[in-house]
PDB file of C-alpha atoms in Angstrom:
ATOM      1  CA  ASP L   1      -9.475   4.885  10.830  1.00 84.00           C
ATOM      2  CA  SER L   2      -8.874   1.784   8.697  1.00 88.00           C
ATOM      3  CA  GLY L   3      -9.642  -0.685  11.484  1.00 94.00           C
ATOM      4  CA  VAL L   4      -6.193  -2.281  11.173  1.00 97.00           C
ATOM      5  CA  THR L   5      -4.133  -2.008  14.359  1.00 97.00           C
ATOM      6  CA  GLN L   6      -0.381  -2.242  14.482  1.00 98.00           C
ATOM      7  CA  THR L   7       1.817  -2.290  17.570  1.00 97.00           C
ATOM      8  CA  PRO L   8       4.185  -0.901  18.557  1.00 97.00           C
ATOM      9  CA  LYS L   9       4.176   2.427  16.706  1.00 97.00           C
ATOM     10  CA  HIS L  10       7.892   2.910  17.168  1.00 97.00           C
ATOM     11  CA  LEU L  11      10.711   0.499  17.867  1.00 97.00           C
ATOM     12  CA  ILE L  12      14.357   1.340  18.419  1.00 98.00           C
ATOM     13  CA  THR L  13      16.791  -1.509  18.712  1.00 98.00           C
ATOM     14  CA  ALA L  14      20.403  -2.427  18.091  1.00 98.00           C
ATOM     15  CA  THR L  15      21.996  -4.383  15.285  1.00 98.00           C
ATOM     16  CA  GLY L  16      21.868  -8.125  15.774  1.00 98.00           C
ATOM     17  CA  GLN L  17      18.694  -8.012  17.831  1.00 98.00           C
ATOM     18  CA  ARG L  18      15.299  -9.583  17.161  1.00 98.00           C
ATOM     19  CA  VAL L  19      11.919  -7.833  17.219  1.00 98.00           C
ATOM     20  CA  THR L  20       8.284  -8.785  16.733  1.00 98.00           C
ATOM     21  CA  LEU L  21       5.731  -6.554  15.048  1.00 98.00           C
ATOM     22  CA  ARG L  22       2.067  -7.234  15.648  1.00 98.00           C
ATOM     23  CA  CYS L  23      -0.992  -6.650  13.492  1.00 98.00           C
ATOM     24  CA  SER L  24      -4.713  -7.018  14.125  1.00 98.00           C
ATOM     25  CA  PRO L  25      -6.711  -6.978  10.881  1.00 97.00           C
ATOM     26  CA  ARG L  26     -10.089  -5.372  10.356  1.00 96.00           C
ATOM     27  CA  SER L  27     -12.922  -7.346  11.854  1.00 94.00           C
ATOM     28  CA  GLY L  28     -13.903 -10.106   9.432  1.00 91.00           C
ATOM     29  CA  ASP L  29     -10.867  -9.769   7.167  1.00 94.00           C
ATOM     30  CA  LEU L  30      -9.111 -13.063   6.506  1.00 94.00           C
ATOM     31  CA  SER L  31      -6.132 -11.854   4.468  1.00 94.00           C
ATOM     32  CA  VAL L  32      -3.147 -10.103   5.999  1.00 96.00           C
ATOM     33  CA  TYR L  33      -0.308  -8.547   4.053  1.00 97.00           C
ATOM     34  CA  TRP L  34       3.021  -7.156   5.242  1.00 98.00           C
ATOM     35  CA  TYR L  35       4.850  -4.363   3.449  1.00 98.00           C
ATOM     36  CA  GLN L  36       8.125  -2.544   4.050  1.00 97.00           C
ATOM     37  CA  GLN L  37       8.461   1.125   3.138  1.00 96.00           C
ATOM     38  CA  SER L  38      11.841   2.799   2.857  1.00 94.00           C
ATOM     39  CA  LEU L  39      13.104   5.841   1.002  1.00 88.00           C
ATOM     40  CA  ASP L  40      15.357   3.894  -1.330  1.00 88.00           C
ATOM     41  CA  GLN L  41      13.156   0.845  -1.979  1.00 89.00           C
ATOM     42  CA  GLY L  42       9.683   2.350  -1.824  1.00 92.00           C
ATOM     43  CA  LEU L  43       6.820   0.053  -0.846  1.00 95.00           C
ATOM     44  CA  GLN L  44       7.898  -3.572  -0.979  1.00 96.00           C
ATOM     45  CA  PHE L  45       5.557  -6.519  -0.532  1.00 96.00           C
ATOM     46  CA  LEU L  46       6.859  -9.024   1.987  1.00 97.00           C
ATOM     47  CA  ILE L  47       4.271 -11.729   2.544  1.00 97.00           C
ATOM     48  CA  GLN L  48       0.545 -12.572   2.499  1.00 95.00           C
ATOM     49  CA  TYR L  49      -1.429 -14.850   4.787  1.00 95.00           C
ATOM     50  CA  TYR L  50      -4.981 -16.017   4.304  1.00 94.00           C
ATOM     51  CA  ASN L  51      -6.900 -17.605   7.170  1.00 94.00           C
ATOM     52  CA  GLY L  52      -3.736 -18.794   8.848  1.00 95.00           C
ATOM     53  CA  GLU L  53      -1.915 -20.069   5.779  1.00 95.00           C
ATOM     54  CA  GLU L  54       0.898 -18.455   3.843  1.00 95.00           C
ATOM     55  CA  ARG L  55      -0.363 -17.569   0.374  1.00 93.00           C
ATOM     56  CA  ALA L  56       2.294 -15.447  -1.257  1.00 93.00           C
ATOM     57  CA  LYS L  57       5.851 -14.433  -0.622  1.00 94.00           C
ATOM     58  CA  GLY L  58       7.600 -11.349  -1.902  1.00 94.00           C
ATOM     59  CA  ASN L  59      10.940  -9.778  -1.183  1.00 85.00           C
ATOM     60  CA  ILE L  60      11.163 -11.132   2.327  1.00 94.00           C
ATOM     61  CA  LEU L  61      14.602 -11.849   3.701  1.00 95.00           C
ATOM     62  CA  GLU L  62      15.387 -15.211   5.270  1.00 96.00           C
ATOM     63  CA  ARG L  63      16.020 -13.362   8.553  1.00 97.00           C
ATOM     64  CA  PHE L  64      12.365 -12.336   8.519  1.00 98.00           C
ATOM     65  CA  SER L  65       9.399 -14.587   9.200  1.00 97.00           C
ATOM     66  CA  ALA L  66       5.705 -14.158   9.778  1.00 98.00           C
ATOM     67  CA  GLN L  67       2.680 -16.071  10.909  1.00 97.00           C
ATOM     68  CA  GLN L  68      -1.059 -15.632  11.216  1.00 98.00           C
ATOM     69  CA  PHE L  69      -2.745 -17.034  14.278  1.00 97.00           C
ATOM     70  CA  PRO L  70      -6.199 -18.689  14.635  1.00 96.00           C
ATOM     71  CA  ASP L  71      -7.674 -15.380  15.850  1.00 96.00           C
ATOM     72  CA  LEU L  72      -6.340 -13.894  12.564  1.00 96.00           C
ATOM     73  CA  HIS L  73      -3.848 -11.513  14.086  1.00 97.00           C
ATOM     74  CA  SER L  74      -0.415 -11.652  12.531  1.00 98.00           C
ATOM     75  CA  GLU L  75       3.154 -11.166  13.665  1.00 98.00           C
ATOM     76  CA  LEU L  76       6.239 -10.265  11.672  1.00 98.00           C
ATOM     77  CA  ASN L  77       9.496 -11.390  13.241  1.00 98.00           C
ATOM     78  CA  LEU L  78      12.729  -9.679  12.242  1.00 98.00           C
ATOM     79  CA  SER L  79      15.997 -11.178  13.462  1.00 98.00           C
ATOM     80  CA  SER L  80      19.723 -10.465  13.204  1.00 98.00           C
ATOM     81  CA  LEU L  81      18.769  -6.900  12.496  1.00 98.00           C
ATOM     82  CA  GLU L  82      20.950  -4.712  10.308  1.00 97.00           C
ATOM     83  CA  LEU L  83      21.039  -0.959   9.863  1.00 97.00           C
ATOM     84  CA  GLY L  84      19.396  -1.378   6.467  1.00 96.00           C
ATOM     85  CA  ASP L  85      16.320  -2.928   8.062  1.00 97.00           C
ATOM     86  CA  SER L  86      15.349   0.477   9.411  1.00 97.00           C
ATOM     87  CA  ALA L  87      12.042   1.250   7.724  1.00 97.00           C
ATOM     88  CA  LEU L  88       8.320   1.636   8.156  1.00 97.00           C
ATOM     89  CA  TYR L  89       6.557  -1.731   8.270  1.00 98.00           C
ATOM     90  CA  PHE L  90       2.910  -1.837   7.306  1.00 98.00           C
ATOM     91  CA  CYS L  91       0.288  -4.447   7.787  1.00 98.00           C
ATOM     92  CA  ALA L  92      -2.799  -4.461   5.594  1.00 97.00           C
ATOM     93  CA  SER L  93      -5.896  -6.612   5.481  1.00 97.00           C
ATOM     94  CA  SER L  94      -8.627  -7.439   3.008  1.00 94.00           C
ATOM     95  CA  GLY L  95     -11.845  -9.395   3.114  1.00 86.00           C
ATOM     96  CA  GLY L  96     -10.707 -12.491   1.300  1.00 71.00           C
ATOM     97  CA  LEU L  97      -8.926 -13.556  -1.821  1.00 70.00           C
ATOM     98  CA  GLY L  98     -11.113 -11.381  -4.012  1.00 72.00           C
ATOM     99  CA  TYR L  99      -8.913  -9.439  -6.347  1.00 79.00           C
ATOM    100  CA  ASN L 100     -11.165  -6.406  -6.440  1.00 83.00           C
ATOM    101  CA  SER L 101     -11.074  -5.851  -2.682  1.00 89.00           C
ATOM    102  CA  PRO L 102      -8.854  -2.978  -1.603  1.00 93.00           C
ATOM    103  CA  LEU L 103      -6.228  -3.445   1.047  1.00 95.00           C
ATOM    104  CA  HIS L 104      -6.752  -1.490   4.253  1.00 96.00           C
ATOM    105  CA  PHE L 105      -3.528  -0.393   5.899  1.00 97.00           C
ATOM    106  CA  GLY L 106      -2.554   0.159   9.495  1.00 97.00           C
ATOM    107  CA  ASN L 107      -0.491   3.159  10.544  1.00 96.00           C
ATOM    108  CA  GLY L 108       2.690   1.157  10.564  1.00 97.00           C
ATOM    109  CA  THR L 109       5.561   0.392  12.895  1.00 98.00           C
ATOM    110  CA  ARG L 110       8.624   2.576  12.481  1.00 97.00           C
ATOM    111  CA  LEU L 111      11.693   0.459  13.120  1.00 98.00           C
ATOM    112  CA  THR L 112      15.010   2.129  13.793  1.00 98.00           C
ATOM    113  CA  VAL L 113      18.090  -0.068  14.032  1.00 98.00           C
ATOM    114  CA  THR L 114      21.121   1.626  15.604  1.00 97.00           C
TER     115      THR L 114
ATOM    116  CA  ALA W   1       5.604  -8.353 -15.041  1.00 80.00           C
ATOM    117  CA  GLN W   2       2.621  -6.354 -13.849  1.00 89.00           C
ATOM    118  CA  SER W   3       3.642  -2.878 -12.847  1.00 94.00           C
ATOM    119  CA  VAL W   4       2.617   0.759 -12.595  1.00 97.00           C
ATOM    120  CA  ALA W   5       4.669   3.874 -13.180  1.00 97.00           C
ATOM    121  CA  GLN W   6       4.242   7.343 -11.769  1.00 98.00           C
ATOM    122  CA  PRO W   7       6.304   9.635 -13.958  1.00 97.00           C
ATOM    123  CA  GLU W   8       6.227  12.660 -11.661  1.00 97.00           C
ATOM    124  CA  ASP W   9       7.957  12.756  -8.294  1.00 97.00           C
ATOM    125  CA  GLN W  10       6.148  15.965  -7.374  1.00 98.00           C
ATOM    126  CA  VAL W  11       3.156  17.913  -8.591  1.00 98.00           C
ATOM    127  CA  ASN W  12       2.498  21.490  -7.517  1.00 98.00           C
ATOM    128  CA  VAL W  13      -0.895  23.102  -7.941  1.00 98.00           C
ATOM    129  CA  ALA W  14      -2.627  26.190  -6.609  1.00 98.00           C
ATOM    130  CA  GLU W  15      -5.624  25.779  -4.344  1.00 98.00           C
ATOM    131  CA  GLY W  16      -8.852  25.856  -6.305  1.00 98.00           C
ATOM    132  CA  ASN W  17      -7.222  24.651  -9.504  1.00 98.00           C
ATOM    133  CA  PRO W  18      -7.786  21.190 -10.956  1.00 98.00           C
ATOM    134  CA  LEU W  19      -5.150  18.592 -10.207  1.00 98.00           C
ATOM    135  CA  THR W  20      -3.935  15.501 -12.056  1.00 98.00           C
ATOM    136  CA  VAL W  21      -1.564  12.857 -10.757  1.00 98.00           C
ATOM    137  CA  LYS W  22      -0.407  10.535 -13.505  1.00 98.00           C
ATOM    138  CA  CYS W  23      -0.147   6.760 -13.545  1.00 98.00           C
ATOM    139  CA  THR W  24       0.497   4.324 -16.370  1.00 98.00           C
ATOM    140  CA  TYR W  25       0.247   0.572 -16.098  1.00 96.00           C
ATOM    141  CA  SER W  26       1.728  -2.498 -17.697  1.00 95.00           C
ATOM    142  CA  VAL W  27      -0.524  -5.514 -17.248  1.00 90.00           C
ATOM    143  CA  SER W  28      -1.285  -8.692 -19.109  1.00 87.00           C
ATOM    144  CA  GLY W  29      -5.007  -9.269 -19.034  1.00 84.00           C
ATOM    145  CA  ASN W  30      -7.539  -7.076 -17.279  1.00 86.00           C
ATOM    146  CA  PRO W  31      -6.042  -4.612 -14.826  1.00 91.00           C
ATOM    147  CA  TYR W  32      -7.205  -4.122 -11.269  1.00 93.00           C
ATOM    148  CA  LEU W  33      -6.021  -0.604 -10.416  1.00 96.00           C
ATOM    149  CA  PHE W  34      -6.056   1.370  -7.187  1.00 97.00           C
ATOM    150  CA  TRP W  35      -5.138   4.789  -5.821  1.00 98.00           C
ATOM    151  CA  TYR W  36      -3.982   5.402  -2.277  1.00 98.00           C
ATOM    152  CA  VAL W  37      -2.971   8.513  -0.332  1.00 98.00           C
ATOM    153  CA  GLN W  38      -0.436   8.688   2.474  1.00 97.00           C
ATOM    154  CA  TYR W  39      -0.181  11.525   4.965  1.00 94.00           C
ATOM    155  CA  PRO W  40       3.009  11.948   7.042  1.00 89.00           C
ATOM    156  CA  ASN W  41       3.522   9.195   9.633  1.00 83.00           C
ATOM    157  CA  ARG W  42       0.305   7.488   8.612  1.00 88.00           C
ATOM    158  CA  GLY W  43      -0.690   4.402   6.693  1.00 92.00           C
ATOM    159  CA  LEU W  44      -1.988   4.344   3.164  1.00 96.00           C
ATOM    160  CA  GLN W  45      -5.634   5.286   2.754  1.00 97.00           C
ATOM    161  CA  PHE W  46      -7.676   3.774  -0.059  1.00 96.00           C
ATOM    162  CA  LEU W  47      -9.139   6.371  -2.448  1.00 97.00           C
ATOM    163  CA  LEU W  48     -10.648   4.443  -5.341  1.00 97.00           C
ATOM    164  CA  LYS W  49     -10.347   1.433  -7.609  1.00 96.00           C
ATOM    165  CA  TYR W  50     -10.981   0.379 -11.179  1.00 95.00           C
ATOM    166  CA  ILE W  51     -12.020  -3.183 -11.823  1.00 91.00           C
ATOM    167  CA  THR W  52     -14.351  -3.017 -14.786  1.00 86.00           C
ATOM    168  CA  GLY W  53     -17.154  -0.859 -16.120  1.00 86.00           C
ATOM    169  CA  ASP W  54     -17.179   2.911 -16.429  1.00 91.00           C
ATOM    170  CA  ASN W  55     -13.863   4.455 -17.309  1.00 94.00           C
ATOM    171  CA  LEU W  56     -14.448   7.320 -14.874  1.00 96.00           C
ATOM    172  CA  VAL W  57     -14.255   6.110 -11.304  1.00 96.00           C
ATOM    173  CA  LYS W  58     -15.331   8.257  -8.378  1.00 96.00           C
ATOM    174  CA  GLY W  59     -13.725   7.905  -4.986  1.00 96.00           C
ATOM    175  CA  SER W  60     -13.262   9.475  -1.591  1.00 94.00           C
ATOM    176  CA  TYR W  61     -12.712  13.175  -0.799  1.00 95.00           C
ATOM    177  CA  GLY W  62     -13.843  14.332  -4.251  1.00 96.00           C
ATOM    178  CA  PHE W  63     -11.176  12.403  -6.147  1.00 98.00           C
ATOM    179  CA  GLU W  64     -11.838  10.565  -9.380  1.00 98.00           C
ATOM    180  CA  ALA W  65      -9.718   8.631 -11.830  1.00 98.00           C
ATOM    181  CA  GLU W  66      -9.946   8.054 -15.537  1.00 97.00           C
ATOM    182  CA  PHE W  67      -9.084   4.639 -16.937  1.00 96.00           C
ATOM    183  CA  ASN W  68      -7.783   4.778 -20.502  1.00 96.00           C
ATOM    184  CA  LYS W  69      -7.103   1.406 -22.047  1.00 94.00           C
ATOM    185  CA  SER W  70      -5.535   2.673 -25.268  1.00 94.00           C
ATOM    186  CA  GLN W  71      -3.056   4.827 -23.360  1.00 96.00           C
ATOM    187  CA  THR W  72      -2.687   2.312 -20.504  1.00 96.00           C
ATOM    188  CA  SER W  73      -3.221   5.109 -18.034  1.00 97.00           C
ATOM    189  CA  PHE W  74      -5.143   5.599 -14.819  1.00 98.00           C
ATOM    190  CA  HIS W  75      -4.725   9.254 -13.866  1.00 98.00           C
ATOM    191  CA  LEU W  76      -6.043  10.604 -10.588  1.00 98.00           C
ATOM    192  CA  LYS W  77      -7.981  13.884 -10.793  1.00 98.00           C
ATOM    193  CA  LYS W  78      -9.788  16.401  -8.674  1.00 98.00           C
ATOM    194  CA  PRO W  79     -11.658  19.419 -10.060  1.00 97.00           C
ATOM    195  CA  SER W  80     -10.627  21.812  -7.290  1.00 98.00           C
ATOM    196  CA  ALA W  81      -7.577  21.176  -5.119  1.00 98.00           C
ATOM    197  CA  LEU W  82      -7.417  21.906  -1.396  1.00 97.00           C
ATOM    198  CA  VAL W  83      -4.340  22.616   0.710  1.00 97.00           C
ATOM    199  CA  SER W  84      -5.354  19.605   2.787  1.00 96.00           C
ATOM    200  CA  ASP W  85      -4.915  17.387  -0.301  1.00 97.00           C
ATOM    201  CA  SER W  86      -1.147  17.839   0.028  1.00 97.00           C
ATOM    202  CA  ALA W  87       0.184  14.323   0.571  1.00 97.00           C
ATOM    203  CA  LEU W  88       1.936  11.394  -1.109  1.00 97.00           C
ATOM    204  CA  TYR W  89      -0.163   9.555  -3.689  1.00 98.00           C
ATOM    205  CA  PHE W  90       0.394   5.990  -4.831  1.00 98.00           C
ATOM    206  CA  CYS W  91      -0.982   4.153  -7.809  1.00 98.00           C
ATOM    207  CA  ALA W  92      -1.137   0.353  -7.484  1.00 97.00           C
ATOM    208  CA  VAL W  93      -2.007  -2.734  -9.515  1.00 95.00           C
ATOM    209  CA  ARG W  94      -3.295  -6.036  -8.189  1.00 93.00           C
ATOM    210  CA  VAL W  95      -0.994  -8.903  -9.099  1.00 91.00           C
ATOM    211  CA  ILE W  96      -2.288 -12.447  -8.924  1.00 89.00           C
ATOM    212  CA  LEU W  97       0.420 -14.878  -7.871  1.00 87.00           C
ATOM    213  CA  THR W  98       0.879 -18.605  -8.258  1.00 84.00           C
ATOM    214  CA  GLY W  99      -0.639 -20.560  -5.416  1.00 81.00           C
ATOM    215  CA  GLY W 100      -3.711 -18.361  -5.211  1.00 82.00           C
ATOM    216  CA  GLY W 101      -2.108 -15.430  -3.461  1.00 89.00           C
ATOM    217  CA  ASN W 102      -2.041 -11.842  -4.558  1.00 91.00           C
ATOM    218  CA  LYS W 103      -0.454  -8.528  -3.770  1.00 92.00           C
ATOM    219  CA  LEU W 104      -0.621  -4.870  -4.655  1.00 94.00           C
ATOM    220  CA  THR W 105       2.391  -3.570  -6.545  1.00 95.00           C
ATOM    221  CA  PHE W 106       2.818   0.138  -5.965  1.00 97.00           C
ATOM    222  CA  GLY W 107       4.301   2.919  -8.006  1.00 97.00           C
ATOM    223  CA  THR W 108       7.040   5.115  -6.602  1.00 97.00           C
ATOM    224  CA  GLY W 109       4.610   7.740  -5.392  1.00 97.00           C
ATOM    225  CA  THR W 110       3.905  11.352  -6.339  1.00 98.00           C
ATOM    226  CA  GLN W 111       4.167  14.117  -3.768  1.00 98.00           C
ATOM    227  CA  LEU W 112       1.300  16.548  -4.265  1.00 98.00           C
ATOM    228  CA  LYS W 113       1.761  20.065  -2.953  1.00 98.00           C
ATOM    229  CA  VAL W 114      -1.216  22.400  -3.004  1.00 98.00           C
ATOM    230  CA  GLU W 115      -0.348  26.018  -2.326  1.00 97.00           C
ATOM    231  CA  LEU W 116      -2.511  28.982  -1.413  1.00 93.00           C
TER     232      LEU W 116
END
């Protein structure tokens, strides 16, 4: 068990809808990362937060947004959903901004857009 | 751009035999390299990392990796494979971004199949 909790595990929704994915990092970890995993794109970095502030942005669509709250949990909001957004979304956390710290991943949220 | 490549989509090995999963990297400066394993419907589990120091890095579940600067490689190894090692393996490199952020950039993954 990595200590990173993601909810829900599965989400099925229709095109055009909006969903929120939630992540609780490991106790004491200040950095949260969001990744998307799909068969055609592999593992894609979306965004990083550190102690409530956005620190890095990757291939995140404008329809997607995220935030990290004062208690350090994070939410990824996906709106105007399209079929191509169906994927596994992972949250990961690490202790700080140290570059030698591994990321610890949750078990992911599987999003299916119909 | 900092990247890693995993040249094999799948590796098959018999139980009890040594296994190697290959990874090469392209990095400017000192590389921070990682290996992860993913079992079906699960998240990625950290196996080991190379930051600096000894070229042979030992990790979880009996895995080790050899850092080779001249060949820009970071191959994952295990002396004796188990059926339970069958999973998807990812090599990754830490990328430092402007603004103080960072990310892990992953390879495409190698499916390891260990057969009896």
